[in-house]
Amino acid sequence: MKQTVPAFILLLTLAACGGASTDQAKTEDKKEAAVAAGTAYAIDTTTTAVQWRATHKGGFAPRFGTIKVADGSLNVENGAVTGGSFDVNLATLAADPASVTEPDKKASDLEGHLKSPDFFDVAKYPTAKFVITGVTAYDSTKQKSLLAGATNLISGNLTLKDSTLNITFPAQITVGANDVTANAKFVIDRSAWGISYKTEGSPENWMISKDVEIGFSLKAVKK
């Protein structure tokens, strides 16, 4: 097995995958996009950050890094986010050099492997996309999140390669007079989007955890 192998993700974002510090996103079939009512806020791509973290089986050899958001917007009505979407430029996927500890490997090796047809096939699928399908208030008396200060549950369609599934996760959203900030950290199962190294049952794929942690720190400003 190549030592450069991890598993995504993007997008778009952190603690051991699937561990006791991160929520597992609920995954369902694709849903209708939310009606984006109200005032539009443009995603600030210079300050918005998406982080990813993945490990080998058992949490060993963690790999982590970032991916840049290309564009997007959120809509706000009556002080609440109603909808929106953003695109992630997978060509900007970067691996933190601190996560590649083998003396004969470099972060660029890992980045190239993740962008190759072995994983995201960035030449064919250069963009990942997230489209909000619903935003609800988070009730801490009925729900339990590992994200400190969670204020909302966000549901949205996540497209990776040629697969789109709906995910739901807690987030901390703050709506100001001129900007919106949102923070989240959650785990997805990469295999649900058909992202596997070699074949699903191969030893090489088995060695990589299916859990991938995604985090984002998003800022949008009123247009």
Short mmCIF file of N, CA and C in Angstrom, two decimals, residues 39-156:
data_model
loop_
_atom_site.label_atom_id
_atom_site.label_comp_id
_atom_site.label_asym_id
_atom_site.label_seq_id
_atom_site.Cartn_x
_atom_site.Cartn_y
_atom_site.Cartn_z
N THR A 39 -32.46 38.54 2.15
CA THR A 39 -31.29 39.27 1.66
C THR A 39 -30.13 38.33 1.36
N ALA A 40 -29.45 38.59 0.26
CA ALA A 40 -28.32 37.74 -0.15
C ALA A 40 -27.02 38.24 0.49
N TYR A 41 -26.23 37.31 0.97
CA TYR A 41 -24.91 37.58 1.53
C TYR A 41 -23.91 36.76 0.72
N ALA A 42 -22.85 37.39 0.24
CA ALA A 42 -21.85 36.70 -0.57
C ALA A 42 -20.79 36.04 0.32
N ILE A 43 -20.43 34.80 -0.01
CA ILE A 43 -19.38 34.12 0.73
C ILE A 43 -18.06 34.87 0.55
N ASP A 44 -17.39 35.17 1.65
CA ASP A 44 -16.07 35.79 1.61
C ASP A 44 -15.04 34.67 1.44
N THR A 45 -14.58 34.48 0.23
CA THR A 45 -13.68 33.36 -0.06
C THR A 45 -12.28 33.54 0.52
N THR A 46 -11.95 34.77 0.93
CA THR A 46 -10.61 35.00 1.50
C THR A 46 -10.53 34.57 2.96
N THR A 47 -11.66 34.57 3.64
CA THR A 47 -11.65 34.20 5.07
C THR A 47 -12.35 32.88 5.34
N THR A 48 -13.17 32.41 4.42
CA THR A 48 -13.85 31.13 4.59
C THR A 48 -12.86 29.99 4.41
N ALA A 49 -12.90 29.02 5.30
CA ALA A 49 -11.96 27.90 5.24
C ALA A 49 -12.70 26.58 5.39
N VAL A 50 -12.30 25.62 4.58
CA VAL A 50 -12.79 24.25 4.70
C VAL A 50 -11.61 23.36 5.06
N GLN A 51 -11.80 22.53 6.07
CA GLN A 51 -10.73 21.64 6.51
C GLN A 51 -11.15 20.19 6.34
N TRP A 52 -10.20 19.32 6.12
CA TRP A 52 -10.47 17.89 6.05
C TRP A 52 -9.46 17.13 6.91
N ARG A 53 -9.89 15.98 7.38
CA ARG A 53 -9.00 15.11 8.18
C ARG A 53 -9.42 13.67 7.97
N ALA A 54 -8.46 12.82 7.70
CA ALA A 54 -8.72 11.40 7.49
C ALA A 54 -7.60 10.59 8.12
N THR A 55 -7.87 9.32 8.40
CA THR A 55 -6.87 8.47 9.03
C THR A 55 -6.85 7.10 8.37
N HIS A 56 -5.84 6.35 8.72
CA HIS A 56 -5.84 4.94 8.39
C HIS A 56 -6.65 4.21 9.46
N LYS A 57 -6.88 2.93 9.26
CA LYS A 57 -7.71 2.14 10.17
C LYS A 57 -7.23 2.31 11.61
N GLY A 58 -8.19 2.49 12.50
CA GLY A 58 -7.85 2.62 13.92
C GLY A 58 -7.38 3.99 14.31
N GLY A 59 -7.47 4.96 13.39
CA GLY A 59 -7.07 6.33 13.71
C GLY A 59 -5.60 6.61 13.52
N PHE A 60 -4.86 5.67 12.92
CA PHE A 60 -3.42 5.85 12.74
C PHE A 60 -3.11 6.73 11.52
N ALA A 61 -1.94 7.34 11.55
CA ALA A 61 -1.42 8.14 10.44
C ALA A 61 -2.43 9.17 9.95
N PRO A 62 -2.86 10.07 10.81
CA PRO A 62 -3.83 11.08 10.37
C PRO A 62 -3.26 11.98 9.29
N ARG A 63 -4.09 12.28 8.31
CA ARG A 63 -3.75 13.22 7.24
C ARG A 63 -4.76 14.35 7.31
N PHE A 64 -4.31 15.58 7.10
CA PHE A 64 -5.25 16.70 7.20
C PHE A 64 -4.76 17.86 6.35
N GLY A 65 -5.71 18.74 6.06
CA GLY A 65 -5.37 19.89 5.23
C GLY A 65 -6.58 20.76 4.97
N THR A 66 -6.55 21.51 3.88
CA THR A 66 -7.59 22.48 3.58
C THR A 66 -7.98 22.42 2.11
N ILE A 67 -9.14 23.04 1.82
CA ILE A 67 -9.61 23.22 0.45
C ILE A 67 -10.28 24.59 0.40
N LYS A 68 -10.10 25.31 -0.70
CA LYS A 68 -10.65 26.66 -0.80
C LYS A 68 -12.06 26.67 -1.39
N VAL A 69 -12.88 27.56 -0.87
CA VAL A 69 -14.21 27.78 -1.42
C VAL A 69 -14.09 28.74 -2.60
N ALA A 70 -14.70 28.39 -3.73
CA ALA A 70 -14.58 29.20 -4.94
C ALA A 70 -15.58 30.36 -4.95
N ASP A 71 -16.81 30.08 -4.58
CA ASP A 71 -17.84 31.11 -4.53
C ASP A 71 -19.07 30.56 -3.83
N GLY A 72 -20.06 31.42 -3.64
CA GLY A 72 -21.28 30.99 -3.00
C GLY A 72 -22.00 32.14 -2.33
N SER A 73 -23.17 31.86 -1.78
CA SER A 73 -23.95 32.89 -1.10
C SER A 73 -24.89 32.26 -0.09
N LEU A 74 -25.32 33.05 0.87
CA LEU A 74 -26.34 32.67 1.84
C LEU A 74 -27.45 33.71 1.78
N ASN A 75 -28.67 33.29 2.11
CA ASN A 75 -29.78 34.22 2.19
C ASN A 75 -30.29 34.29 3.62
N VAL A 76 -30.63 35.49 4.05
CA VAL A 76 -31.07 35.71 5.43
C VAL A 76 -32.39 36.46 5.41
N GLU A 77 -33.33 35.98 6.23
CA GLU A 77 -34.62 36.64 6.38
C GLU A 77 -35.02 36.60 7.84
N ASN A 78 -35.41 37.74 8.37
CA ASN A 78 -35.81 37.85 9.78
C ASN A 78 -34.75 37.30 10.73
N GLY A 79 -33.48 37.60 10.42
CA GLY A 79 -32.39 37.21 11.29
C GLY A 79 -32.01 35.74 11.25
N ALA A 80 -32.49 35.01 10.24
CA ALA A 80 -32.18 33.58 10.15
C ALA A 80 -31.77 33.21 8.73
N VAL A 81 -30.85 32.28 8.61
CA VAL A 81 -30.42 31.78 7.30
C VAL A 81 -31.53 30.92 6.71
N THR A 82 -31.93 31.23 5.49
CA THR A 82 -33.01 30.48 4.84
C THR A 82 -32.50 29.52 3.78
N GLY A 83 -31.35 29.80 3.19
CA GLY A 83 -30.83 28.94 2.13
C GLY A 83 -29.50 29.43 1.64
N GLY A 84 -29.02 28.79 0.60
CA GLY A 84 -27.75 29.19 0.03
C GLY A 84 -26.96 28.01 -0.49
N SER A 85 -25.79 28.27 -1.00
CA SER A 85 -24.93 27.22 -1.53
C SER A 85 -23.51 27.75 -1.66
N PHE A 86 -22.56 26.82 -1.78
CA PHE A 86 -21.20 27.22 -2.11
C PHE A 86 -20.48 26.10 -2.84
N ASP A 87 -19.53 26.52 -3.67
CA ASP A 87 -18.72 25.60 -4.46
C ASP A 87 -17.32 25.53 -3.88
N VAL A 88 -16.75 24.34 -3.91
CA VAL A 88 -15.40 24.11 -3.40
C VAL A 88 -14.50 23.72 -4.57
N ASN A 89 -13.38 24.39 -4.71
CA ASN A 89 -12.43 24.13 -5.79
C ASN A 89 -11.48 23.01 -5.38
N LEU A 90 -11.73 21.80 -5.85
CA LEU A 90 -10.93 20.65 -5.43
C LEU A 90 -9.49 20.73 -5.92
N ALA A 91 -9.23 21.55 -6.93
CA ALA A 91 -7.85 21.71 -7.39
C ALA A 91 -6.99 22.40 -6.34
N THR A 92 -7.63 23.06 -5.36
CA THR A 92 -6.89 23.75 -4.30
C THR A 92 -6.67 22.86 -3.08
N LEU A 93 -7.08 21.61 -3.16
CA LEU A 93 -6.88 20.69 -2.03
C LEU A 93 -5.41 20.68 -1.63
N ALA A 94 -5.17 20.97 -0.36
CA ALA A 94 -3.79 21.02 0.14
C ALA A 94 -3.66 20.14 1.37
N ALA A 95 -2.54 19.46 1.47
CA ALA A 95 -2.23 18.64 2.64
C ALA A 95 -1.25 19.40 3.52
N ASP A 96 -1.51 19.42 4.80
CA ASP A 96 -0.60 20.06 5.74
C ASP A 96 0.68 19.23 5.82
N PRO A 97 1.84 19.83 5.60
CA PRO A 97 3.10 19.07 5.68
C PRO A 97 3.28 18.34 7.01
N ALA A 98 2.67 18.86 8.07
CA ALA A 98 2.80 18.22 9.38
C ALA A 98 2.11 16.88 9.44
N SER A 99 1.21 16.60 8.48
CA SER A 99 0.50 15.33 8.48
C SER A 99 1.20 14.24 7.68
N VAL A 100 2.28 14.59 7.00
CA VAL A 100 3.03 13.61 6.20
C VAL A 100 4.38 13.43 6.88
N THR A 101 4.47 12.42 7.72
CA THR A 101 5.64 12.28 8.60
C THR A 101 6.69 11.31 8.08
N GLU A 102 6.39 10.54 7.04
CA GLU A 102 7.37 9.61 6.50
C GLU A 102 8.53 10.38 5.88
N PRO A 103 9.75 10.00 6.16
CA PRO A 103 10.91 10.77 5.68
C PRO A 103 11.04 10.80 4.16
N ASP A 104 10.48 9.80 3.47
CA ASP A 104 10.62 9.75 2.02
C ASP A 104 9.38 10.25 1.29
N LYS A 105 8.44 10.88 2.01
CA LYS A 105 7.22 11.36 1.39
C LYS A 105 7.07 12.87 1.61
N LYS A 106 6.31 13.49 0.72
CA LYS A 106 6.06 14.92 0.82
C LYS A 106 4.56 15.19 0.75
N ALA A 107 4.17 16.35 1.25
CA ALA A 107 2.75 16.72 1.19
C ALA A 107 2.27 16.75 -0.25
N SER A 108 3.13 17.17 -1.16
CA SER A 108 2.73 17.23 -2.57
C SER A 108 2.41 15.84 -3.13
N ASP A 109 3.08 14.78 -2.61
CA ASP A 109 2.76 13.42 -3.03
C ASP A 109 1.32 13.08 -2.66
N LEU A 110 0.96 13.41 -1.42
CA LEU A 110 -0.39 13.15 -0.93
C LEU A 110 -1.42 13.94 -1.73
N GLU A 111 -1.15 15.20 -1.97
CA GLU A 111 -2.08 16.03 -2.72
C GLU A 111 -2.32 15.47 -4.12
N GLY A 112 -1.24 15.07 -4.78
CA GLY A 112 -1.37 14.51 -6.12
C GLY A 112 -2.18 13.23 -6.13
N HIS A 113 -1.98 12.39 -5.10
CA HIS A 113 -2.71 11.13 -5.05
C HIS A 113 -4.20 11.38 -4.81
N LEU A 114 -4.53 12.31 -3.92
CA LEU A 114 -5.93 12.61 -3.65
C LEU A 114 -6.64 13.20 -4.87
N LYS A 115 -5.90 13.96 -5.67
CA LYS A 115 -6.50 14.58 -6.84
C LYS A 115 -6.58 13.63 -8.03
N SER A 116 -5.93 12.50 -7.94
CA SER A 116 -5.87 11.54 -9.04
C SER A 116 -7.18 10.74 -9.13
N PRO A 117 -7.34 9.96 -10.22
CA PRO A 117 -8.53 9.10 -10.33
C PRO A 117 -8.66 8.08 -9.21
N ASP A 118 -7.58 7.84 -8.44
CA ASP A 118 -7.68 6.93 -7.29
C ASP A 118 -8.69 7.44 -6.27
N PHE A 119 -8.86 8.77 -6.21
CA PHE A 119 -9.78 9.35 -5.23
C PHE A 119 -10.76 10.33 -5.91
N PHE A 120 -10.40 11.61 -6.01
CA PHE A 120 -11.37 12.60 -6.45
C PHE A 120 -11.38 12.90 -7.94
N ASP A 121 -10.37 12.43 -8.66
CA ASP A 121 -10.32 12.62 -10.11
C ASP A 121 -10.64 14.09 -10.45
N VAL A 122 -9.82 14.97 -9.91
CA VAL A 122 -10.09 16.41 -10.01
C VAL A 122 -10.12 16.91 -11.46
N ALA A 123 -9.37 16.29 -12.32
CA ALA A 123 -9.39 16.71 -13.73
C ALA A 123 -10.79 16.54 -14.32
N LYS A 124 -11.50 15.51 -13.90
CA LYS A 124 -12.84 15.23 -14.40
C LYS A 124 -13.92 15.89 -13.56
N TYR A 125 -13.66 15.97 -12.24
CA TYR A 125 -14.65 16.54 -11.31
C TYR A 125 -13.97 17.64 -10.49
N PRO A 126 -13.81 18.83 -11.05
CA PRO A 126 -13.02 19.87 -10.37
C PRO A 126 -13.71 20.55 -9.20
N THR A 127 -15.03 20.34 -9.07
CA THR A 127 -15.78 21.09 -8.06
C THR A 127 -16.63 20.17 -7.19
N ALA A 128 -16.62 20.44 -5.89
CA ALA A 128 -17.59 19.86 -4.97
C ALA A 128 -18.59 20.95 -4.63
N LYS A 129 -19.82 20.57 -4.32
CA LYS A 129 -20.86 21.58 -4.11
C LYS A 129 -21.71 21.22 -2.90
N PHE A 130 -22.12 22.26 -2.16
CA PHE A 130 -23.04 22.08 -1.04
C PHE A 130 -24.20 23.05 -1.22
N VAL A 131 -25.43 22.50 -1.22
CA VAL A 131 -26.63 23.29 -1.41
C VAL A 131 -27.54 23.07 -0.20
N ILE A 132 -27.88 24.14 0.49
CA ILE A 132 -28.72 24.02 1.69
C ILE A 132 -30.14 23.61 1.32
N THR A 133 -30.65 22.62 2.05
CA THR A 133 -32.03 22.18 1.86
C THR A 133 -32.90 22.51 3.07
N GLY A 134 -32.29 22.89 4.18
CA GLY A 134 -33.06 23.26 5.35
C GLY A 134 -32.17 23.73 6.48
N VAL A 135 -32.65 24.68 7.26
CA VAL A 135 -31.96 25.17 8.46
C VAL A 135 -32.99 25.26 9.57
N THR A 136 -32.77 24.56 10.66
CA THR A 136 -33.69 24.59 11.79
C THR A 136 -32.94 24.95 13.06
N ALA A 137 -33.69 25.41 14.05
CA ALA A 137 -33.09 25.75 15.34
C ALA A 137 -32.63 24.48 16.03
N TYR A 138 -31.54 24.58 16.75
CA TYR A 138 -31.00 23.44 17.48
C TYR A 138 -31.53 23.48 18.92
N ASP A 139 -32.20 22.43 19.33
CA ASP A 139 -32.78 22.34 20.67
C ASP A 139 -31.91 21.42 21.52
N SER A 140 -31.09 22.02 22.37
CA SER A 140 -30.15 21.23 23.18
C SER A 140 -30.85 20.36 24.22
N THR A 141 -32.13 20.61 24.48
CA THR A 141 -32.86 19.77 25.44
C THR A 141 -33.34 18.48 24.79
N LYS A 142 -33.39 18.47 23.46
CA LYS A 142 -33.85 17.28 22.74
C LYS A 142 -32.74 16.61 21.94
N GLN A 143 -31.69 17.37 21.65
CA GLN A 143 -30.61 16.85 20.82
C GLN A 143 -29.28 17.04 21.53
N LYS A 144 -28.33 16.18 21.19
CA LYS A 144 -27.02 16.26 21.82
C LYS A 144 -25.96 16.39 20.73
N SER A 145 -25.23 17.48 20.76
CA SER A 145 -24.16 17.71 19.79
C SER A 145 -22.83 17.81 20.50
N LEU A 146 -21.79 17.37 19.82
CA LEU A 146 -20.43 17.49 20.35
C LEU A 146 -19.80 18.81 19.93
N LEU A 147 -20.54 19.61 19.16
CA LEU A 147 -20.06 20.92 18.75
C LEU A 147 -20.48 21.95 19.80
N ALA A 148 -19.52 22.53 20.45
CA ALA A 148 -19.82 23.53 21.48
C ALA A 148 -20.53 24.73 20.87
N GLY A 149 -21.62 25.16 21.50
CA GLY A 149 -22.32 26.34 21.05
C GLY A 149 -23.18 26.15 19.82
N ALA A 150 -23.56 24.91 19.50
CA ALA A 150 -24.39 24.67 18.33
C ALA A 150 -25.71 25.43 18.45
N THR A 151 -26.10 26.11 17.38
CA THR A 151 -27.33 26.90 17.37
C THR A 151 -28.36 26.38 16.38
N ASN A 152 -27.90 25.64 15.38
CA ASN A 152 -28.79 25.20 14.30
C ASN A 152 -28.42 23.81 13.79
N LEU A 153 -29.36 23.19 13.11
CA LEU A 153 -29.09 22.00 12.31
C LEU A 153 -29.18 22.41 10.85
N ILE A 154 -28.14 22.14 10.11
CA ILE A 154 -28.12 22.45 8.68
C ILE A 154 -28.24 21.16 7.89
N SER A 155 -29.14 21.14 6.91
CA SER A 155 -29.24 20.02 5.97
C SER A 155 -28.90 20.54 4.59
N GLY A 156 -28.20 19.74 3.82
CA GLY A 156 -27.85 20.17 2.48
C GLY A 156 -27.39 19.03 1.61
#
